[in-house]
Amino acid sequence: MTAIYKRELRSYFTSMTGYVYAASVTLFVGIYFMIMNLKMGYPYFASALSGAVTILIFAVPVLTMRSMAEERHAKTDQLLITAPVSVTAIVTGKFFAMLTVYAVPMLISCLCPIVIGMLGTGSFIIDYSAIFMFMFLGALFIAAGMFISSLTDSQVIAAVCTMGLLLIFMLWDTIISYIPKTPAASAAGFSLISILAALAVYKACRGKIAAIVIAAAGTVTSICLAIFAGEWFSEALFWFLSALSVYEPIANFTNYFVFDIGGIIYYAVTACVFVFLTIQSVQRRRLV
Amino acid sequence: MIEVQNLVKKYGSHIAVNDLSFTVEKGQIYGFLGPNGAGKTTTMNIITGYTGMTRGHVTVDGIDITKNPTESKRRIGYLPETPPLYMDMTPFEYLSFAAELKKIPEELAPQSAEEAMELTGITEVKNRLIKNLSKGYRQRVGLAQAILGFPPVIILDEPTVGLDPKQILEVRSLIKSLAGDHTVILSSHILSEVREICDRIMIINHGKLAYSGTPAELERNMRSSCVELIIKSGELNAVTAVLSKVPGVERAEAALLPEGTISAAVYPKDSGSDIREAVFSVCCKEKLPVLKMDFAGMSLEQIFLKLTSDGDVEEEQCDDSHI
């Protein structure tokens, strides 16, 4: 893993990618910092960072697009896969290399709370916790981008799809607020989710019976709930989907200074799921 | 060293490798021959663990590649069809990275990289970026990566593609020098190359093993019983008539060569019989001076075509070049 980590990190900084990424994120965080903290006199750097989420939607895909796609395109994956290293080591090596590049502008922004402290009263705990939380959010974004990059050998497609996915993450709360809050809509939504889960199970392990059981159980349960517990069930789909919100924990923190441990765990777990999916995607390509 | 048993690889409904079985002995050089799409690269990719198999068993040095892939990969150096090079690295950096990947101990890594560069003749470009190197150099960087650390098994997919004639000779002698300590499998379209370097030839067609043997054996087995001879002088029709009357001969053909000698081909009634002695004694009696006589051997090219084109190359072709 260390060999791949070192090579990846080196390659980010022998090409322009690493510098462009670090520079653009630093620039935009700096602009938010200047406007919100220095000009408007707002004492929390965390608020400036919340504006920087937007730049991550465009910057992280640039970081992740080549990770897996370029290896396949240049056929260098043959070297990695035929070497005595596991796919897990290859993928985690790349993941941590990207996370390190991601950390560079975050480290630079660690100076901002100090500047605030020099000019007035700094809230170091809040500001550094925000940067800490942003590392987890970045881990999630990077893992998602890496997964998408592993599905294609075109960097452009990887970048565009990653941007799309990250944009959906950000717009999630707005999108789901349009979900009708009726028992029928909840039943339909949960049935669809269970059918998708069943399809995933079938694709992953060819378990026909398991897939049918999951799809049937999900559908039947949600229809029964819609009939017998209509009142309570009508908002269930909305609750469920809003619990998946990526933006909410970070927004809670930057707006209300709620240090959401559950949110951090959610970021970490989702990042792990995407890393796992990337490993599976590479393995599967080998076998098909 | 390598055992492949009933290997099957399907891509959807297309069967790339169809029930292929063979054994590779230690310390020998094996040549994989076959037309495009015969399954050579797929087979190599499976042995090296790049591609999974649909069915079958492959063991490298007694290690099952599906049960213990890390250990089996450690024993193999692989040069794929397209050398897997990082364009933003120099050959030395690339080989150091490859050494780390291959788990060559840190203190030995620089030395192995130097050695591999020395053998493949890339020392003078070791500090230039790979993207600025010519195709021949890139190919040799790939080769250096394959022999790095001298793994017991070295698999090379068309190692001499893109090299100039001098480099081809150098690479061939390098591969030859690897035999003994290392088992080498190489694929090639160039038959003369395979004949020259390889101890054994495996011809693959439609994902199946069409032939396996030494180059000499192959040529001997595929030899036709037709006898070719060159006669110093004589009258064309008379020569044909005389040769046709040799006992056991079905028919004979003769043609005048530009320098005045006569080239003749004699076909026995039953293929497999040796009629050289009978032909010789008749020629002696008729005072036809024989300058040269031999079986019309098939060249490797013809054997290859015969084995891979489902047997529609007939014996008749054996002496076309002389008549």
PDB file of N, CA and C in Angstrom, chain A residues 42-117:
ATOM      1  N   TYR A  42     -17.332  38.578  10.850  1.00  0.00           N
ATOM      2  CA  TYR A  42     -17.949  37.415  11.487  1.00  0.00           C
ATOM      3  C   TYR A  42     -16.859  36.587  12.172  1.00  0.00           C
ATOM      4  N   PRO A  43     -17.009  36.246  13.451  1.00  0.00           N
ATOM      5  CA  PRO A  43     -15.868  35.674  14.172  1.00  0.00           C
ATOM      6  C   PRO A  43     -15.629  34.171  13.949  1.00  0.00           C
ATOM      7  N   TYR A  44     -16.486  33.494  13.200  1.00  0.00           N
ATOM      8  CA  TYR A  44     -16.311  32.040  13.055  1.00  0.00           C
ATOM      9  C   TYR A  44     -15.800  31.692  11.655  1.00  0.00           C
ATOM     10  N   PHE A  45     -14.652  31.053  11.607  1.00  0.00           N
ATOM     11  CA  PHE A  45     -14.126  30.601  10.323  1.00  0.00           C
ATOM     12  C   PHE A  45     -14.998  29.480   9.748  1.00  0.00           C
ATOM     13  N   ALA A  46     -15.673  28.730  10.648  1.00  0.00           N
ATOM     14  CA  ALA A  46     -16.548  27.633  10.215  1.00  0.00           C
ATOM     15  C   ALA A  46     -17.567  28.116   9.190  1.00  0.00           C
ATOM     16  N   SER A  47     -18.068  29.327   9.353  1.00  0.00           N
ATOM     17  CA  SER A  47     -19.062  29.857   8.408  1.00  0.00           C
ATOM     18  C   SER A  47     -18.447  30.061   7.033  1.00  0.00           C
ATOM     19  N   ALA A  48     -17.200  30.533   7.000  1.00  0.00           N
ATOM     20  CA  ALA A  48     -16.528  30.711   5.720  1.00  0.00           C
ATOM     21  C   ALA A  48     -16.342  29.363   5.031  1.00  0.00           C
ATOM     22  N   LEU A  49     -16.009  28.358   5.854  1.00  0.00           N
ATOM     23  CA  LEU A  49     -15.797  27.013   5.291  1.00  0.00           C
ATOM     24  C   LEU A  49     -17.066  26.470   4.655  1.00  0.00           C
ATOM     25  N   SER A  50     -18.220  26.770   5.260  1.00  0.00           N
ATOM     26  CA  SER A  50     -19.461  26.214   4.713  1.00  0.00           C
ATOM     27  C   SER A  50     -19.669  26.713   3.283  1.00  0.00           C
ATOM     28  N   GLY A  51     -19.192  27.924   3.001  1.00  0.00           N
ATOM     29  CA  GLY A  51     -19.259  28.397   1.628  1.00  0.00           C
ATOM     30  C   GLY A  51     -18.347  27.601   0.716  1.00  0.00           C
ATOM     31  N   ALA A  52     -17.262  27.087   1.293  1.00  0.00           N
ATOM     32  CA  ALA A  52     -16.288  26.362   0.484  1.00  0.00           C
ATOM     33  C   ALA A  52     -16.782  24.998   0.021  1.00  0.00           C
ATOM     34  N   VAL A  53     -17.907  24.520   0.591  1.00  0.00           N
ATOM     35  CA  VAL A  53     -18.437  23.219   0.144  1.00  0.00           C
ATOM     36  C   VAL A  53     -18.697  23.265  -1.363  1.00  0.00           C
ATOM     37  N   THR A  54     -19.162  24.425  -1.836  1.00  0.00           N
ATOM     38  CA  THR A  54     -19.469  24.564  -3.254  1.00  0.00           C
ATOM     39  C   THR A  54     -18.231  24.320  -4.115  1.00  0.00           C
ATOM     40  N   ILE A  55     -17.080  24.859  -3.686  1.00  0.00           N
ATOM     41  CA  ILE A  55     -15.876  24.674  -4.507  1.00  0.00           C
ATOM     42  C   ILE A  55     -15.441  23.209  -4.497  1.00  0.00           C
ATOM     43  N   LEU A  56     -15.724  22.492  -3.398  1.00  0.00           N
ATOM     44  CA  LEU A  56     -15.352  21.067  -3.343  1.00  0.00           C
ATOM     45  C   LEU A  56     -16.086  20.252  -4.412  1.00  0.00           C
ATOM     46  N   ILE A  57     -17.331  20.666  -4.701  1.00  0.00           N
ATOM     47  CA  ILE A  57     -18.113  19.936  -5.706  1.00  0.00           C
ATOM     48  C   ILE A  57     -17.396  19.953  -7.057  1.00  0.00           C
ATOM     49  N   PHE A  58     -16.668  21.040  -7.326  1.00  0.00           N
ATOM     50  CA  PHE A  58     -15.962  21.116  -8.602  1.00  0.00           C
ATOM     51  C   PHE A  58     -14.508  20.665  -8.492  1.00  0.00           C
ATOM     52  N   ALA A  59     -13.914  20.853  -7.316  1.00  0.00           N
ATOM     53  CA  ALA A  59     -12.484  20.551  -7.187  1.00  0.00           C
ATOM     54  C   ALA A  59     -12.221  19.065  -6.944  1.00  0.00           C
ATOM     55  N   VAL A  60     -13.057  18.429  -6.098  1.00  0.00           N
ATOM     56  CA  VAL A  60     -12.791  17.021  -5.778  1.00  0.00           C
ATOM     57  C   VAL A  60     -12.854  16.122  -7.025  1.00  0.00           C
ATOM     58  N   PRO A  61     -13.822  16.308  -7.936  1.00  0.00           N
ATOM     59  CA  PRO A  61     -13.813  15.471  -9.141  1.00  0.00           C
ATOM     60  C   PRO A  61     -12.519  15.579  -9.945  1.00  0.00           C
ATOM     61  N   VAL A  62     -11.893  16.774  -9.948  1.00  0.00           N
ATOM     62  CA  VAL A  62     -10.618  16.934 -10.658  1.00  0.00           C
ATOM     63  C   VAL A  62      -9.546  16.062  -9.998  1.00  0.00           C
ATOM     64  N   LEU A  63      -9.657  15.959  -8.692  1.00  0.00           N
ATOM     65  CA  LEU A  63      -8.697  15.157  -7.941  1.00  0.00           C
ATOM     66  C   LEU A  63      -8.909  13.663  -8.185  1.00  0.00           C
ATOM     67  N   THR A  64     -10.173  13.254  -8.237  1.00  0.00           N
ATOM     68  CA  THR A  64     -10.452  11.812  -8.272  1.00  0.00           C
ATOM     69  C   THR A  64     -10.600  11.248  -9.675  1.00  0.00           C
ATOM     70  N   MET A  65     -10.801  12.089 -10.684  1.00  0.00           N
ATOM     71  CA  MET A  65     -11.191  11.554 -11.991  1.00  0.00           C
ATOM     72  C   MET A  65     -10.169  10.578 -12.566  1.00  0.00           C
ATOM     73  N   ARG A  66      -8.879  10.854 -12.356  1.00  0.00           N
ATOM     74  CA  ARG A  66      -7.892  10.003 -12.991  1.00  0.00           C
ATOM     75  C   ARG A  66      -7.549   8.778 -12.156  1.00  0.00           C
ATOM     76  N   SER A  67      -7.917   8.779 -10.874  1.00  0.00           N
ATOM     77  CA  SER A  67      -7.417   7.755  -9.957  1.00  0.00           C
ATOM     78  C   SER A  67      -7.482   6.338 -10.525  1.00  0.00           C
ATOM     79  N   MET A  68      -8.654   5.883 -10.918  1.00  0.00           N
ATOM     80  CA  MET A  68      -8.750   4.526 -11.445  1.00  0.00           C
ATOM     81  C   MET A  68      -8.853   4.536 -12.970  1.00  0.00           C
ATOM     82  N   ALA A  69      -9.530   5.541 -13.515  1.00  0.00           N
ATOM     83  CA  ALA A  69      -9.789   5.561 -14.961  1.00  0.00           C
ATOM     84  C   ALA A  69      -8.493   5.614 -15.759  1.00  0.00           C
ATOM     85  N   GLU A  70      -7.544   6.438 -15.301  1.00  0.00           N
ATOM     86  CA  GLU A  70      -6.312   6.600 -16.051  1.00  0.00           C
ATOM     87  C   GLU A  70      -5.488   5.309 -16.063  1.00  0.00           C
ATOM     88  N   GLU A  71      -5.519   4.573 -14.960  1.00  0.00           N
ATOM     89  CA  GLU A  71      -4.782   3.311 -14.905  1.00  0.00           C
ATOM     90  C   GLU A  71      -5.293   2.351 -15.976  1.00  0.00           C
ATOM     91  N   ARG A  72      -6.597   2.330 -16.102  1.00  0.00           N
ATOM     92  CA  ARG A  72      -7.172   1.420 -17.095  1.00  0.00           C
ATOM     93  C   ARG A  72      -6.887   1.905 -18.495  1.00  0.00           C
ATOM     94  N   HIS A  73      -6.982   3.217 -18.664  1.00  0.00           N
ATOM     95  CA  HIS A  73      -6.776   3.796 -19.988  1.00  0.00           C
ATOM     96  C   HIS A  73      -5.347   3.545 -20.470  1.00  0.00           C
ATOM     97  N   ALA A  74      -4.377   3.713 -19.577  1.00  0.00           N
ATOM     98  CA  ALA A  74      -2.971   3.544 -19.958  1.00  0.00           C
ATOM     99  C   ALA A  74      -2.502   2.103 -19.762  1.00  0.00           C
ATOM    100  N   LYS A  75      -3.406   1.247 -19.320  1.00  0.00           N
ATOM    101  CA  LYS A  75      -3.115  -0.178 -19.072  1.00  0.00           C
ATOM    102  C   LYS A  75      -2.065  -0.393 -17.989  1.00  0.00           C
ATOM    103  N   THR A  76      -1.831   0.627 -17.164  1.00  0.00           N
ATOM    104  CA  THR A  76      -0.874   0.444 -16.083  1.00  0.00           C
ATOM    105  C   THR A  76      -1.471  -0.393 -14.962  1.00  0.00           C
ATOM    106  N   ASP A  77      -2.799  -0.585 -15.006  1.00  0.00           N
ATOM    107  CA  ASP A  77      -3.405  -1.456 -13.994  1.00  0.00           C
ATOM    108  C   ASP A  77      -2.844  -2.875 -14.109  1.00  0.00           C
ATOM    109  N   GLN A  78      -2.328  -3.219 -15.300  1.00  0.00           N
ATOM    110  CA  GLN A  78      -1.735  -4.558 -15.455  1.00  0.00           C
ATOM    111  C   GLN A  78      -0.534  -4.740 -14.545  1.00  0.00           C
ATOM    112  N   LEU A  79       0.233  -3.660 -14.390  1.00  0.00           N
ATOM    113  CA  LEU A  79       1.398  -3.738 -13.500  1.00  0.00           C
ATOM    114  C   LEU A  79       0.935  -3.933 -12.060  1.00  0.00           C
ATOM    115  N   LEU A  80      -0.070  -3.147 -11.659  1.00  0.00           N
ATOM    116  CA  LEU A  80      -0.508  -3.184 -10.265  1.00  0.00           C
ATOM    117  C   LEU A  80      -1.163  -4.521  -9.930  1.00  0.00           C
ATOM    118  N   ILE A  81      -2.039  -4.977 -10.828  1.00  0.00           N
ATOM    119  CA  ILE A  81      -2.813  -6.174 -10.499  1.00  0.00           C
ATOM    120  C   ILE A  81      -1.966  -7.434 -10.603  1.00  0.00           C
ATOM    121  N   THR A  82      -0.966  -7.447 -11.505  1.00  0.00           N
ATOM    122  CA  THR A  82      -0.129  -8.650 -11.586  1.00  0.00           C
ATOM    123  C   THR A  82       1.022  -8.609 -10.572  1.00  0.00           C
ATOM    124  N   ALA A  83       1.117  -7.531  -9.801  1.00  0.00           N
ATOM    125  CA  ALA A  83       2.140  -7.469  -8.753  1.00  0.00           C
ATOM    126  C   ALA A  83       1.580  -8.135  -7.494  1.00  0.00           C
ATOM    127  N   PRO A  84       2.472  -8.612  -6.621  1.00  0.00           N
ATOM    128  CA  PRO A  84       1.970  -9.295  -5.422  1.00  0.00           C
ATOM    129  C   PRO A  84       1.397  -8.328  -4.376  1.00  0.00           C
ATOM    130  N   VAL A  85       0.432  -7.519  -4.795  1.00  0.00           N
ATOM    131  CA  VAL A  85      -0.292  -6.661  -3.844  1.00  0.00           C
ATOM    132  C   VAL A  85      -1.784  -6.892  -4.061  1.00  0.00           C
ATOM    133  N   SER A  86      -2.562  -6.745  -3.004  1.00  0.00           N
ATOM    134  CA  SER A  86      -3.986  -6.996  -3.131  1.00  0.00           C
ATOM    135  C   SER A  86      -4.677  -5.766  -3.722  1.00  0.00           C
ATOM    136  N   VAL A  87      -5.857  -5.991  -4.284  1.00  0.00           N
ATOM    137  CA  VAL A  87      -6.637  -4.880  -4.832  1.00  0.00           C
ATOM    138  C   VAL A  87      -6.977  -3.896  -3.710  1.00  0.00           C
ATOM    139  N   THR A  88      -7.226  -4.432  -2.516  1.00  0.00           N
ATOM    140  CA  THR A  88      -7.523  -3.566  -1.369  1.00  0.00           C
ATOM    141  C   THR A  88      -6.372  -2.595  -1.118  1.00  0.00           C
ATOM    142  N   ALA A  89      -5.147  -3.103  -1.189  1.00  0.00           N
ATOM    143  CA  ALA A  89      -3.985  -2.236  -0.964  1.00  0.00           C
ATOM    144  C   ALA A  89      -3.886  -1.176  -2.060  1.00  0.00           C
ATOM    145  N   ILE A  90      -4.169  -1.573  -3.299  1.00  0.00           N
ATOM    146  CA  ILE A  90      -4.097  -0.618  -4.413  1.00  0.00           C
ATOM    147  C   ILE A  90      -5.107   0.507  -4.183  1.00  0.00           C
ATOM    148  N   VAL A  91      -6.353   0.110  -3.880  1.00  0.00           N
ATOM    149  CA  VAL A  91      -7.422   1.104  -3.759  1.00  0.00           C
ATOM    150  C   VAL A  91      -7.217   1.988  -2.530  1.00  0.00           C
ATOM    151  N   THR A  92      -6.868   1.384  -1.389  1.00  0.00           N
ATOM    152  CA  THR A  92      -6.692   2.211  -0.194  1.00  0.00           C
ATOM    153  C   THR A  92      -5.466   3.119  -0.350  1.00  0.00           C
ATOM    154  N   GLY A  93      -4.422   2.625  -1.011  1.00  0.00           N
ATOM    155  CA  GLY A  93      -3.248   3.462  -1.262  1.00  0.00           C
ATOM    156  C   GLY A  93      -3.628   4.708  -2.031  1.00  0.00           C
ATOM    157  N   LYS A  94      -4.427   4.522  -3.065  1.00  0.00           N
ATOM    158  CA  LYS A  94      -4.861   5.657  -3.879  1.00  0.00           C
ATOM    159  C   LYS A  94      -5.767   6.591  -3.062  1.00  0.00           C
ATOM    160  N   PHE A  95      -6.652   5.988  -2.280  1.00  0.00           N
ATOM    161  CA  PHE A  95      -7.593   6.777  -1.484  1.00  0.00           C
ATOM    162  C   PHE A  95      -6.844   7.695  -0.523  1.00  0.00           C
ATOM    163  N   PHE A  96      -5.868   7.115   0.187  1.00  0.00           N
ATOM    164  CA  PHE A  96      -5.155   7.939   1.167  1.00  0.00           C
ATOM    165  C   PHE A  96      -4.261   8.986   0.507  1.00  0.00           C
ATOM    166  N   ALA A  97      -3.752   8.662  -0.691  1.00  0.00           N
ATOM    167  CA  ALA A  97      -2.960   9.665  -1.411  1.00  0.00           C
ATOM    168  C   ALA A  97      -3.837  10.874  -1.745  1.00  0.00           C
ATOM    169  N   MET A  98      -5.063  10.593  -2.212  1.00  0.00           N
ATOM    170  CA  MET A  98      -5.972  11.695  -2.560  1.00  0.00           C
ATOM    171  C   MET A  98      -6.370  12.465  -1.315  1.00  0.00           C
ATOM    172  N   LEU A  99      -6.575  11.718  -0.222  1.00  0.00           N
ATOM    173  CA  LEU A  99      -6.961  12.387   1.024  1.00  0.00           C
ATOM    174  C   LEU A  99      -5.827  13.309   1.495  1.00  0.00           C
ATOM    175  N   THR A 100      -4.594  12.884   1.241  1.00  0.00           N
ATOM    176  CA  THR A 100      -3.455  13.726   1.622  1.00  0.00           C
ATOM    177  C   THR A 100      -3.442  15.012   0.802  1.00  0.00           C
ATOM    178  N   VAL A 101      -3.677  14.890  -0.516  1.00  0.00           N
ATOM    179  CA  VAL A 101      -3.726  16.097  -1.352  1.00  0.00           C
ATOM    180  C   VAL A 101      -4.865  17.001  -0.868  1.00  0.00           C
ATOM    181  N   TYR A 102      -5.988  16.362  -0.533  1.00  0.00           N
ATOM    182  CA  TYR A 102      -7.149  17.109  -0.043  1.00  0.00           C
ATOM    183  C   TYR A 102      -6.797  17.870   1.237  1.00  0.00           C
ATOM    184  N   ALA A 103      -5.927  17.248   2.039  1.00  0.00           N
ATOM    185  CA  ALA A 103      -5.596  17.847   3.338  1.00  0.00           C
ATOM    186  C   ALA A 103      -4.733  19.101   3.201  1.00  0.00           C
ATOM    187  N   VAL A 104      -4.040  19.249   2.049  1.00  0.00           N
ATOM    188  CA  VAL A 104      -3.117  20.391   1.914  1.00  0.00           C
ATOM    189  C   VAL A 104      -3.844  21.734   2.082  1.00  0.00           C
ATOM    190  N   PRO A 105      -4.906  22.027   1.303  1.00  0.00           N
ATOM    191  CA  PRO A 105      -5.584  23.312   1.539  1.00  0.00           C
ATOM    192  C   PRO A 105      -6.247  23.378   2.911  1.00  0.00           C
ATOM    193  N   MET A 106      -6.648  22.221   3.446  1.00  0.00           N
ATOM    194  CA  MET A 106      -7.248  22.219   4.786  1.00  0.00           C
ATOM    195  C   MET A 106      -6.213  22.647   5.827  1.00  0.00           C
ATOM    196  N   LEU A 107      -4.979  22.160   5.633  1.00  0.00           N
ATOM    197  CA  LEU A 107      -3.905  22.550   6.559  1.00  0.00           C
ATOM    198  C   LEU A 107      -3.614  24.040   6.435  1.00  0.00           C
ATOM    199  N   ILE A 108      -3.615  24.519   5.187  1.00  0.00           N
ATOM    200  CA  ILE A 108      -3.359  25.959   4.998  1.00  0.00           C
ATOM    201  C   ILE A 108      -4.459  26.768   5.696  1.00  0.00           C
ATOM    202  N   SER A 109      -5.699  26.274   5.582  1.00  0.00           N
ATOM    203  CA  SER A 109      -6.799  27.042   6.175  1.00  0.00           C
ATOM    204  C   SER A 109      -6.765  26.998   7.704  1.00  0.00           C
ATOM    205  N   CYS A 110      -5.935  26.103   8.265  1.00  0.00           N
ATOM    206  CA  CYS A 110      -5.776  26.102   9.723  1.00  0.00           C
ATOM    207  C   CYS A 110      -5.203  27.422  10.223  1.00  0.00           C
ATOM    208  N   LEU A 111      -4.587  28.188   9.303  1.00  0.00           N
ATOM    209  CA  LEU A 111      -4.028  29.492   9.698  1.00  0.00           C
ATOM    210  C   LEU A 111      -5.124  30.524   9.939  1.00  0.00           C
ATOM    211  N   CYS A 112      -6.263  30.335   9.248  1.00  0.00           N
ATOM    212  CA  CYS A 112      -7.307  31.368   9.299  1.00  0.00           C
ATOM    213  C   CYS A 112      -7.819  31.639  10.719  1.00  0.00           C
ATOM    214  N   PRO A 113      -8.157  30.602  11.520  1.00  0.00           N
ATOM    215  CA  PRO A 113      -8.623  30.895  12.883  1.00  0.00           C
ATOM    216  C   PRO A 113      -7.579  31.666  13.685  1.00  0.00           C
ATOM    217  N   ILE A 114      -6.289  31.402  13.413  1.00  0.00           N
ATOM    218  CA  ILE A 114      -5.237  32.117  14.139  1.00  0.00           C
ATOM    219  C   ILE A 114      -5.289  33.603  13.777  1.00  0.00           C
ATOM    220  N   VAL A 115      -5.494  33.859  12.460  1.00  0.00           N
ATOM    221  CA  VAL A 115      -5.609  35.265  12.016  1.00  0.00           C
ATOM    222  C   VAL A 115      -6.780  35.932  12.728  1.00  0.00           C
ATOM    223  N   ILE A 116      -7.918  35.209  12.799  1.00  0.00           N
ATOM    224  CA  ILE A 116      -9.084  35.770  13.494  1.00  0.00           C
ATOM    225  C   ILE A 116      -8.726  36.053  14.958  1.00  0.00           C
ATOM    226  N   GLY A 117      -8.016  35.089  15.570  1.00  0.00           N
ATOM    227  CA  GLY A 117      -7.618  35.232  16.968  1.00  0.00           C
ATOM    228  C   GLY A 117      -6.728  36.451  17.190  1.00  0.00           C
TER     229      GLY A 117
END
